[in-house]
Amino acid sequence: MAENINQTTALTQQWLTEIQTLKQQMVELQHDRDAAWESAQKWRQLYNTEAEQRRTDAQLSQQAIASLKADLHKLQGIETGTLPATPVTAIQEEIAQLQSVEELQTQLMAAIKERDRLLQALKTEQENHAQTRKSLTTALGDAIDSLTRERAEGRGQGAGG
């Protein structure tokens, strides 16, 4: 009978030890889960902050492009109907003050050079905008990939622990 009690006590002790070990593993897994959740939250916040900055940058770039396009259209004479009468009058007065064909040619050359410079500046701005858009798209893709990997690694550690 004493032998039965000793076996029961040993079995009970074994079960209690097993239960304690499982409780400890559960606490560790919960800690790992909480750490993974915090990491995911930080990544979400970083992603949201970055995305907001990119949206703001894109909006500012679009406004700048729209402004440059409007300036270009005015310079090309596409929107002559929107120009007030005073600048046209001022231009006519400036032309009337010219004394020779050479002066007129000089003024025309200067205007053409300025137009070409502005067209080149617009082209450069458009190229920079396209490059910025490409870079931002790449950065956003990288951030999403990184977040996906972080989440996958978090799940892999939780299941294997």
Short mmCIF file of N, CA and C in Angstrom, two decimals:
data_model
loop_
_atom_site.label_atom_id
_atom_site.label_comp_id
_atom_site.label_asym_id
_atom_site.label_seq_id
_atom_site.Cartn_x
_atom_site.Cartn_y
_atom_site.Cartn_z
N MET A 1 0.81 -1.19 0.00
CA MET A 1 0.00 0.00 0.00
C MET A 1 0.86 1.26 0.00
N ALA A 2 1.92 1.25 0.77
CA ALA A 2 2.84 2.40 0.82
C ALA A 2 3.47 2.61 -0.56
N GLU A 3 3.67 1.48 -1.25
CA GLU A 3 4.25 1.58 -2.57
C GLU A 3 3.29 2.30 -3.52
N ASN A 4 1.99 2.01 -3.41
CA ASN A 4 0.97 2.68 -4.23
C ASN A 4 0.95 4.18 -3.94
N ILE A 5 1.06 4.54 -2.70
CA ILE A 5 1.05 5.97 -2.32
C ILE A 5 2.27 6.66 -2.90
N ASN A 6 3.43 6.00 -2.82
CA ASN A 6 4.66 6.59 -3.37
C ASN A 6 4.54 6.76 -4.90
N GLN A 7 3.96 5.77 -5.58
CA GLN A 7 3.77 5.87 -7.02
C GLN A 7 2.80 7.00 -7.35
N THR A 8 1.71 7.10 -6.61
CA THR A 8 0.72 8.16 -6.83
C THR A 8 1.35 9.52 -6.58
N THR A 9 2.14 9.63 -5.52
CA THR A 9 2.80 10.90 -5.20
C THR A 9 3.80 11.25 -6.30
N ALA A 10 4.55 10.30 -6.80
CA ALA A 10 5.53 10.54 -7.87
C ALA A 10 4.81 10.95 -9.16
N LEU A 11 3.70 10.25 -9.46
CA LEU A 11 2.93 10.59 -10.66
C LEU A 11 2.33 11.99 -10.53
N THR A 12 1.81 12.30 -9.36
CA THR A 12 1.24 13.63 -9.12
C THR A 12 2.32 14.70 -9.28
N GLN A 13 3.49 14.44 -8.72
CA GLN A 13 4.60 15.39 -8.83
C GLN A 13 5.01 15.56 -10.29
N GLN A 14 5.02 14.49 -11.04
CA GLN A 14 5.37 14.55 -12.46
C GLN A 14 4.36 15.41 -13.23
N TRP A 15 3.08 15.22 -12.93
CA TRP A 15 2.04 16.01 -13.59
C TRP A 15 2.16 17.48 -13.21
N LEU A 16 2.40 17.76 -11.93
CA LEU A 16 2.53 19.15 -11.50
C LEU A 16 3.73 19.83 -12.18
N THR A 17 4.82 19.08 -12.31
CA THR A 17 6.00 19.61 -13.01
C THR A 17 5.67 19.89 -14.47
N GLU A 18 4.96 18.97 -15.11
CA GLU A 18 4.57 19.14 -16.51
C GLU A 18 3.65 20.36 -16.67
N ILE A 19 2.70 20.50 -15.75
CA ILE A 19 1.78 21.65 -15.80
C ILE A 19 2.56 22.95 -15.64
N GLN A 20 3.51 22.98 -14.70
CA GLN A 20 4.33 24.17 -14.49
C GLN A 20 5.15 24.51 -15.73
N THR A 21 5.71 23.50 -16.37
CA THR A 21 6.50 23.70 -17.60
C THR A 21 5.60 24.27 -18.70
N LEU A 22 4.41 23.71 -18.84
CA LEU A 22 3.48 24.21 -19.87
C LEU A 22 3.05 25.65 -19.58
N LYS A 23 2.83 25.96 -18.31
CA LYS A 23 2.47 27.34 -17.94
C LYS A 23 3.60 28.30 -18.32
N GLN A 24 4.83 27.90 -18.05
CA GLN A 24 5.99 28.74 -18.37
C GLN A 24 6.10 28.93 -19.88
N GLN A 25 5.89 27.86 -20.65
CA GLN A 25 5.94 27.97 -22.11
C GLN A 25 4.84 28.89 -22.61
N MET A 26 3.67 28.80 -21.99
CA MET A 26 2.55 29.64 -22.40
C MET A 26 2.86 31.11 -22.12
N VAL A 27 3.46 31.40 -20.97
CA VAL A 27 3.84 32.77 -20.64
C VAL A 27 4.85 33.29 -21.65
N GLU A 28 5.84 32.47 -22.02
CA GLU A 28 6.85 32.88 -22.99
C GLU A 28 6.23 33.12 -24.36
N LEU A 29 5.32 32.26 -24.77
CA LEU A 29 4.65 32.45 -26.06
C LEU A 29 3.80 33.72 -26.07
N GLN A 30 3.13 33.98 -24.95
CA GLN A 30 2.33 35.21 -24.87
C GLN A 30 3.24 36.43 -24.95
N HIS A 31 4.40 36.35 -24.30
CA HIS A 31 5.35 37.45 -24.36
C HIS A 31 5.83 37.65 -25.81
N ASP A 32 6.17 36.56 -26.48
CA ASP A 32 6.60 36.64 -27.88
C ASP A 32 5.50 37.23 -28.76
N ARG A 33 4.27 36.79 -28.53
CA ARG A 33 3.14 37.32 -29.30
C ARG A 33 2.99 38.82 -29.08
N ASP A 34 3.08 39.26 -27.81
CA ASP A 34 2.95 40.68 -27.49
C ASP A 34 4.08 41.49 -28.13
N ALA A 35 5.29 40.95 -28.10
CA ALA A 35 6.43 41.65 -28.72
C ALA A 35 6.22 41.76 -30.24
N ALA A 36 5.73 40.70 -30.85
CA ALA A 36 5.47 40.73 -32.30
C ALA A 36 4.37 41.74 -32.62
N TRP A 37 3.37 41.80 -31.78
CA TRP A 37 2.27 42.76 -31.98
C TRP A 37 2.80 44.19 -31.87
N GLU A 38 3.63 44.46 -30.87
CA GLU A 38 4.21 45.79 -30.72
C GLU A 38 5.06 46.15 -31.94
N SER A 39 5.84 45.21 -32.41
CA SER A 39 6.67 45.45 -33.58
C SER A 39 5.78 45.76 -34.80
N ALA A 40 4.74 45.00 -34.97
CA ALA A 40 3.83 45.23 -36.09
C ALA A 40 3.18 46.61 -35.98
N GLN A 41 2.82 47.00 -34.76
CA GLN A 41 2.21 48.32 -34.55
C GLN A 41 3.21 49.42 -34.93
N LYS A 42 4.47 49.25 -34.53
CA LYS A 42 5.49 50.25 -34.87
C LYS A 42 5.66 50.33 -36.38
N TRP A 43 5.69 49.17 -37.05
CA TRP A 43 5.83 49.17 -38.51
C TRP A 43 4.63 49.83 -39.17
N ARG A 44 3.44 49.56 -38.63
CA ARG A 44 2.23 50.20 -39.19
C ARG A 44 2.33 51.72 -39.06
N GLN A 45 2.77 52.18 -37.88
CA GLN A 45 2.89 53.61 -37.66
C GLN A 45 3.93 54.22 -38.61
N LEU A 46 5.06 53.55 -38.75
CA LEU A 46 6.09 54.04 -39.67
C LEU A 46 5.56 54.08 -41.10
N TYR A 47 4.87 53.03 -41.48
CA TYR A 47 4.30 52.96 -42.83
C TYR A 47 3.30 54.11 -43.04
N ASN A 48 2.42 54.30 -42.06
CA ASN A 48 1.42 55.37 -42.19
C ASN A 48 2.07 56.74 -42.25
N THR A 49 3.08 56.96 -41.43
CA THR A 49 3.78 58.25 -41.45
C THR A 49 4.44 58.46 -42.81
N GLU A 50 5.12 57.44 -43.29
CA GLU A 50 5.79 57.52 -44.59
C GLU A 50 4.78 57.74 -45.71
N ALA A 51 3.69 57.01 -45.66
CA ALA A 51 2.66 57.14 -46.70
C ALA A 51 2.07 58.56 -46.70
N GLU A 52 1.83 59.11 -45.51
CA GLU A 52 1.29 60.47 -45.42
C GLU A 52 2.28 61.47 -46.00
N GLN A 53 3.56 61.30 -45.69
CA GLN A 53 4.58 62.20 -46.23
C GLN A 53 4.63 62.09 -47.75
N ARG A 54 4.53 60.86 -48.26
CA ARG A 54 4.56 60.67 -49.71
C ARG A 54 3.34 61.32 -50.37
N ARG A 55 2.18 61.19 -49.72
CA ARG A 55 0.98 61.82 -50.28
C ARG A 55 1.13 63.34 -50.31
N THR A 56 1.69 63.90 -49.23
CA THR A 56 1.91 65.34 -49.17
C THR A 56 2.90 65.77 -50.25
N ASP A 57 4.01 65.04 -50.37
CA ASP A 57 5.00 65.35 -51.40
C ASP A 57 4.39 65.27 -52.80
N ALA A 58 3.61 64.24 -53.03
CA ALA A 58 2.99 64.06 -54.34
C ALA A 58 2.03 65.21 -54.63
N GLN A 59 1.27 65.60 -53.62
CA GLN A 59 0.31 66.70 -53.81
C GLN A 59 1.05 68.00 -54.12
N LEU A 60 2.14 68.27 -53.37
CA LEU A 60 2.92 69.47 -53.62
C LEU A 60 3.55 69.44 -55.01
N SER A 61 4.02 68.29 -55.41
CA SER A 61 4.62 68.15 -56.74
C SER A 61 3.57 68.38 -57.83
N GLN A 62 2.39 67.84 -57.63
CA GLN A 62 1.33 68.03 -58.62
C GLN A 62 0.93 69.51 -58.72
N GLN A 63 0.90 70.19 -57.57
CA GLN A 63 0.59 71.61 -57.59
C GLN A 63 1.67 72.39 -58.33
N ALA A 64 2.94 72.03 -58.08
CA ALA A 64 4.04 72.71 -58.76
C ALA A 64 3.98 72.45 -60.26
N ILE A 65 3.69 71.23 -60.64
CA ILE A 65 3.59 70.89 -62.06
C ILE A 65 2.43 71.66 -62.70
N ALA A 66 1.30 71.70 -62.01
CA ALA A 66 0.15 72.44 -62.56
C ALA A 66 0.50 73.92 -62.74
N SER A 67 1.21 74.48 -61.77
CA SER A 67 1.62 75.88 -61.88
C SER A 67 2.58 76.08 -63.05
N LEU A 68 3.54 75.17 -63.18
CA LEU A 68 4.49 75.27 -64.30
C LEU A 68 3.79 75.10 -65.65
N LYS A 69 2.84 74.18 -65.71
CA LYS A 69 2.09 74.00 -66.96
C LYS A 69 1.31 75.26 -67.30
N ALA A 70 0.70 75.86 -66.29
CA ALA A 70 -0.06 77.09 -66.54
C ALA A 70 0.88 78.19 -67.04
N ASP A 71 2.05 78.31 -66.42
CA ASP A 71 3.02 79.30 -66.87
C ASP A 71 3.47 79.01 -68.30
N LEU A 72 3.72 77.75 -68.60
CA LEU A 72 4.15 77.37 -69.94
C LEU A 72 3.07 77.71 -70.97
N HIS A 73 1.83 77.40 -70.64
CA HIS A 73 0.73 77.68 -71.57
C HIS A 73 0.63 79.18 -71.82
N LYS A 74 0.80 79.96 -70.77
CA LYS A 74 0.74 81.41 -70.95
C LYS A 74 1.88 81.88 -71.84
N LEU A 75 3.08 81.32 -71.60
CA LEU A 75 4.24 81.73 -72.39
C LEU A 75 4.10 81.29 -73.84
N GLN A 76 3.48 80.18 -74.07
CA GLN A 76 3.30 79.70 -75.44
C GLN A 76 2.12 80.38 -76.13
N GLY A 77 1.37 81.17 -75.39
CA GLY A 77 0.25 81.88 -75.98
C GLY A 77 -1.00 81.03 -76.12
N ILE A 78 -1.01 79.86 -75.48
CA ILE A 78 -2.18 78.98 -75.58
C ILE A 78 -3.37 79.61 -74.89
N GLU A 79 -3.10 80.29 -73.78
CA GLU A 79 -4.20 80.86 -73.01
C GLU A 79 -4.22 82.39 -73.13
N THR A 80 -4.08 82.89 -74.32
CA THR A 80 -4.05 84.34 -74.50
C THR A 80 -5.36 84.98 -74.09
N GLY A 81 -6.44 84.22 -74.13
CA GLY A 81 -7.72 84.76 -73.72
C GLY A 81 -7.77 85.06 -72.23
N THR A 82 -6.92 84.41 -71.44
CA THR A 82 -6.95 84.64 -69.99
C THR A 82 -6.04 85.78 -69.58
N LEU A 83 -5.18 86.26 -70.52
CA LEU A 83 -4.29 87.36 -70.18
C LEU A 83 -5.08 88.67 -70.17
N PRO A 84 -4.84 89.50 -69.19
CA PRO A 84 -5.53 90.79 -69.19
C PRO A 84 -5.01 91.68 -70.33
N ALA A 85 -5.78 92.69 -70.67
CA ALA A 85 -5.44 93.56 -71.80
C ALA A 85 -4.19 94.38 -71.51
N THR A 86 -3.92 94.71 -70.29
CA THR A 86 -2.79 95.57 -69.94
C THR A 86 -1.46 94.98 -70.39
N PRO A 87 -1.15 93.69 -70.14
CA PRO A 87 0.14 93.18 -70.62
C PRO A 87 0.27 93.27 -72.14
N VAL A 88 -0.79 93.03 -72.88
CA VAL A 88 -0.72 93.12 -74.33
C VAL A 88 -0.39 94.56 -74.72
N THR A 89 -1.03 95.52 -74.07
CA THR A 89 -0.76 96.93 -74.34
C THR A 89 0.68 97.27 -74.00
N ALA A 90 1.14 96.75 -72.88
CA ALA A 90 2.53 97.01 -72.48
C ALA A 90 3.50 96.42 -73.49
N ILE A 91 3.19 95.25 -74.01
CA ILE A 91 4.04 94.63 -75.02
C ILE A 91 4.05 95.48 -76.29
N GLN A 92 2.87 95.94 -76.68
CA GLN A 92 2.79 96.77 -77.88
C GLN A 92 3.59 98.07 -77.72
N GLU A 93 3.51 98.66 -76.52
CA GLU A 93 4.27 99.89 -76.27
C GLU A 93 5.77 99.62 -76.33
N GLU A 94 6.20 98.48 -75.77
CA GLU A 94 7.62 98.14 -75.80
C GLU A 94 8.09 97.94 -77.23
N ILE A 95 7.28 97.30 -78.04
CA ILE A 95 7.63 97.09 -79.46
C ILE A 95 7.70 98.43 -80.19
N ALA A 96 6.77 99.33 -79.89
CA ALA A 96 6.74 100.63 -80.55
C ALA A 96 7.99 101.45 -80.23
N GLN A 97 8.58 101.22 -79.07
CA GLN A 97 9.77 101.98 -78.67
C GLN A 97 11.03 101.51 -79.40
N LEU A 98 10.96 100.33 -79.99
CA LEU A 98 12.14 99.80 -80.69
C LEU A 98 12.42 100.66 -81.92
N GLN A 99 13.72 100.98 -82.11
CA GLN A 99 14.10 101.91 -83.18
C GLN A 99 14.48 101.22 -84.48
N SER A 100 14.86 99.93 -84.38
CA SER A 100 15.33 99.29 -85.61
C SER A 100 14.93 97.82 -85.61
N VAL A 101 15.11 97.21 -86.77
CA VAL A 101 14.84 95.79 -86.92
C VAL A 101 15.81 95.00 -86.06
N GLU A 102 17.05 95.48 -85.94
CA GLU A 102 18.04 94.80 -85.13
C GLU A 102 17.60 94.72 -83.66
N GLU A 103 17.05 95.82 -83.15
CA GLU A 103 16.56 95.82 -81.76
C GLU A 103 15.41 94.82 -81.60
N LEU A 104 14.53 94.79 -82.59
CA LEU A 104 13.41 93.85 -82.57
C LEU A 104 13.94 92.41 -82.60
N GLN A 105 14.93 92.15 -83.44
CA GLN A 105 15.52 90.82 -83.52
C GLN A 105 16.18 90.45 -82.18
N THR A 106 16.86 91.38 -81.55
CA THR A 106 17.51 91.13 -80.26
C THR A 106 16.45 90.77 -79.21
N GLN A 107 15.38 91.53 -79.17
CA GLN A 107 14.30 91.26 -78.22
C GLN A 107 13.67 89.89 -78.49
N LEU A 108 13.46 89.59 -79.77
CA LEU A 108 12.88 88.31 -80.15
C LEU A 108 13.80 87.16 -79.74
N MET A 109 15.11 87.30 -79.99
CA MET A 109 16.08 86.27 -79.60
C MET A 109 16.04 86.06 -78.09
N ALA A 110 15.98 87.14 -77.32
CA ALA A 110 15.94 87.03 -75.86
C ALA A 110 14.66 86.30 -75.43
N ALA A 111 13.55 86.62 -76.06
CA ALA A 111 12.27 85.97 -75.71
C ALA A 111 12.31 84.48 -76.05
N ILE A 112 12.88 84.15 -77.20
CA ILE A 112 12.98 82.74 -77.61
C ILE A 112 13.90 81.98 -76.67
N LYS A 113 15.03 82.59 -76.31
CA LYS A 113 15.95 81.94 -75.37
C LYS A 113 15.27 81.70 -74.02
N GLU A 114 14.53 82.69 -73.55
CA GLU A 114 13.82 82.53 -72.26
C GLU A 114 12.77 81.44 -72.36
N ARG A 115 12.04 81.40 -73.48
CA ARG A 115 11.05 80.34 -73.68
C ARG A 115 11.71 78.97 -73.66
N ASP A 116 12.82 78.84 -74.38
CA ASP A 116 13.54 77.56 -74.42
C ASP A 116 14.05 77.17 -73.03
N ARG A 117 14.56 78.15 -72.28
CA ARG A 117 15.04 77.88 -70.93
C ARG A 117 13.88 77.39 -70.05
N LEU A 118 12.74 78.03 -70.17
CA LEU A 118 11.58 77.63 -69.37
C LEU A 118 11.06 76.25 -69.79
N LEU A 119 11.10 75.97 -71.08
CA LEU A 119 10.68 74.64 -71.55
C LEU A 119 11.62 73.56 -71.01
N GLN A 120 12.93 73.86 -71.01
CA GLN A 120 13.90 72.91 -70.46
C GLN A 120 13.68 72.72 -68.96
N ALA A 121 13.41 73.82 -68.25
CA ALA A 121 13.15 73.73 -66.81
C ALA A 121 11.91 72.88 -66.54
N LEU A 122 10.88 73.05 -67.35
CA LEU A 122 9.67 72.24 -67.19
C LEU A 122 9.97 70.77 -67.46
N LYS A 123 10.73 70.50 -68.52
CA LYS A 123 11.08 69.12 -68.85
C LYS A 123 11.87 68.49 -67.71
N THR A 124 12.82 69.22 -67.18
CA THR A 124 13.63 68.73 -66.05
C THR A 124 12.73 68.46 -64.85
N GLU A 125 11.81 69.37 -64.58
CA GLU A 125 10.89 69.20 -63.45
C GLU A 125 10.01 67.96 -63.65
N GLN A 126 9.55 67.76 -64.87
CA GLN A 126 8.73 66.59 -65.16
C GLN A 126 9.54 65.30 -64.98
N GLU A 127 10.79 65.30 -65.44
CA GLU A 127 11.65 64.13 -65.27
C GLU A 127 11.91 63.86 -63.79
N ASN A 128 12.18 64.93 -63.05
CA ASN A 128 12.41 64.78 -61.60
C ASN A 128 11.16 64.24 -60.91
N HIS A 129 10.02 64.72 -61.34
CA HIS A 129 8.76 64.25 -60.75
C HIS A 129 8.57 62.76 -61.04
N ALA A 130 8.85 62.34 -62.27
CA ALA A 130 8.71 60.93 -62.62
C ALA A 130 9.68 60.08 -61.81
N GLN A 131 10.91 60.56 -61.63
CA GLN A 131 11.90 59.82 -60.84
C GLN A 131 11.47 59.75 -59.38
N THR A 132 10.94 60.85 -58.86
CA THR A 132 10.47 60.87 -57.47
C THR A 132 9.33 59.89 -57.29
N ARG A 133 8.40 59.88 -58.23
CA ARG A 133 7.27 58.96 -58.16
C ARG A 133 7.77 57.51 -58.17
N LYS A 134 8.75 57.23 -59.03
CA LYS A 134 9.31 55.88 -59.11
C LYS A 134 10.00 55.52 -57.79
N SER A 135 10.78 56.43 -57.25
CA SER A 135 11.49 56.18 -55.98
C SER A 135 10.50 55.96 -54.84
N LEU A 136 9.46 56.78 -54.81
CA LEU A 136 8.47 56.64 -53.74
C LEU A 136 7.72 55.32 -53.86
N THR A 137 7.41 54.93 -55.06
CA THR A 137 6.73 53.66 -55.27
C THR A 137 7.62 52.50 -54.83
N THR A 138 8.90 52.59 -55.16
CA THR A 138 9.85 51.55 -54.75
C THR A 138 9.97 51.50 -53.23
N ALA A 139 10.08 52.68 -52.60
CA ALA A 139 10.21 52.73 -51.14
C ALA A 139 8.96 52.16 -50.47
N LEU A 140 7.81 52.48 -51.01
CA LEU A 140 6.56 51.96 -50.46
C LEU A 140 6.50 50.45 -50.61
N GLY A 141 6.89 49.94 -51.76
CA GLY A 141 6.92 48.50 -51.97
C GLY A 141 7.88 47.82 -51.01
N ASP A 142 9.06 48.43 -50.81
CA ASP A 142 10.04 47.86 -49.88
C ASP A 142 9.49 47.84 -48.46
N ALA A 143 8.81 48.91 -48.06
CA ALA A 143 8.24 48.96 -46.71
C ALA A 143 7.17 47.87 -46.52
N ILE A 144 6.36 47.67 -47.53
CA ILE A 144 5.32 46.63 -47.45
C ILE A 144 5.96 45.26 -47.39
N ASP A 145 6.99 45.03 -48.23
CA ASP A 145 7.70 43.74 -48.19
C ASP A 145 8.33 43.50 -46.83
N SER A 146 8.93 44.53 -46.28
CA SER A 146 9.58 44.41 -44.97
C SER A 146 8.56 44.10 -43.89
N LEU A 147 7.42 44.77 -43.93
CA LEU A 147 6.36 44.51 -42.96
C LEU A 147 5.83 43.08 -43.11
N THR A 148 5.69 42.62 -44.33
CA THR A 148 5.23 41.26 -44.58
C THR A 148 6.22 40.25 -44.02
N ARG A 149 7.53 40.48 -44.27
CA ARG A 149 8.56 39.58 -43.72
C ARG A 149 8.54 39.60 -42.20
N GLU A 150 8.40 40.78 -41.61
CA GLU A 150 8.38 40.92 -40.15
C GLU A 150 7.21 40.14 -39.57
N ARG A 151 6.08 40.25 -40.21
CA ARG A 151 4.91 39.49 -39.73
C ARG A 151 5.12 37.99 -39.86
N ALA A 152 5.70 37.58 -41.01
CA ALA A 152 5.94 36.16 -41.23
C ALA A 152 6.96 35.63 -40.23
N GLU A 153 8.00 36.38 -39.95
CA GLU A 153 8.99 35.94 -38.96
C GLU A 153 8.37 35.86 -37.57
N GLY A 154 7.50 36.79 -37.25
CA GLY A 154 6.81 36.78 -35.95
C GLY A 154 5.97 35.53 -35.79
N ARG A 155 5.27 35.12 -36.85
CA ARG A 155 4.45 33.91 -36.78
C ARG A 155 5.33 32.66 -36.68
N GLY A 156 6.44 32.66 -37.43
CA GLY A 156 7.34 31.50 -37.43
C GLY A 156 7.96 31.29 -36.06
N GLN A 157 8.34 32.33 -35.37
CA GLN A 157 8.93 32.21 -34.03
C GLN A 157 7.90 31.77 -33.02
N GLY A 158 6.67 32.29 -33.13
CA GLY A 158 5.60 31.93 -32.19
C GLY A 158 5.24 30.46 -32.30
N ALA A 159 5.22 29.90 -33.51
CA ALA A 159 4.81 28.51 -33.71
C ALA A 159 5.94 27.56 -33.36
N GLY A 160 7.20 28.00 -33.54
CA GLY A 160 8.32 27.09 -33.32
C GLY A 160 8.82 27.09 -31.88
N GLY A 161 8.43 28.10 -31.03
CA GLY A 161 8.98 28.29 -29.69
C GLY A 161 8.58 27.23 -28.78
#
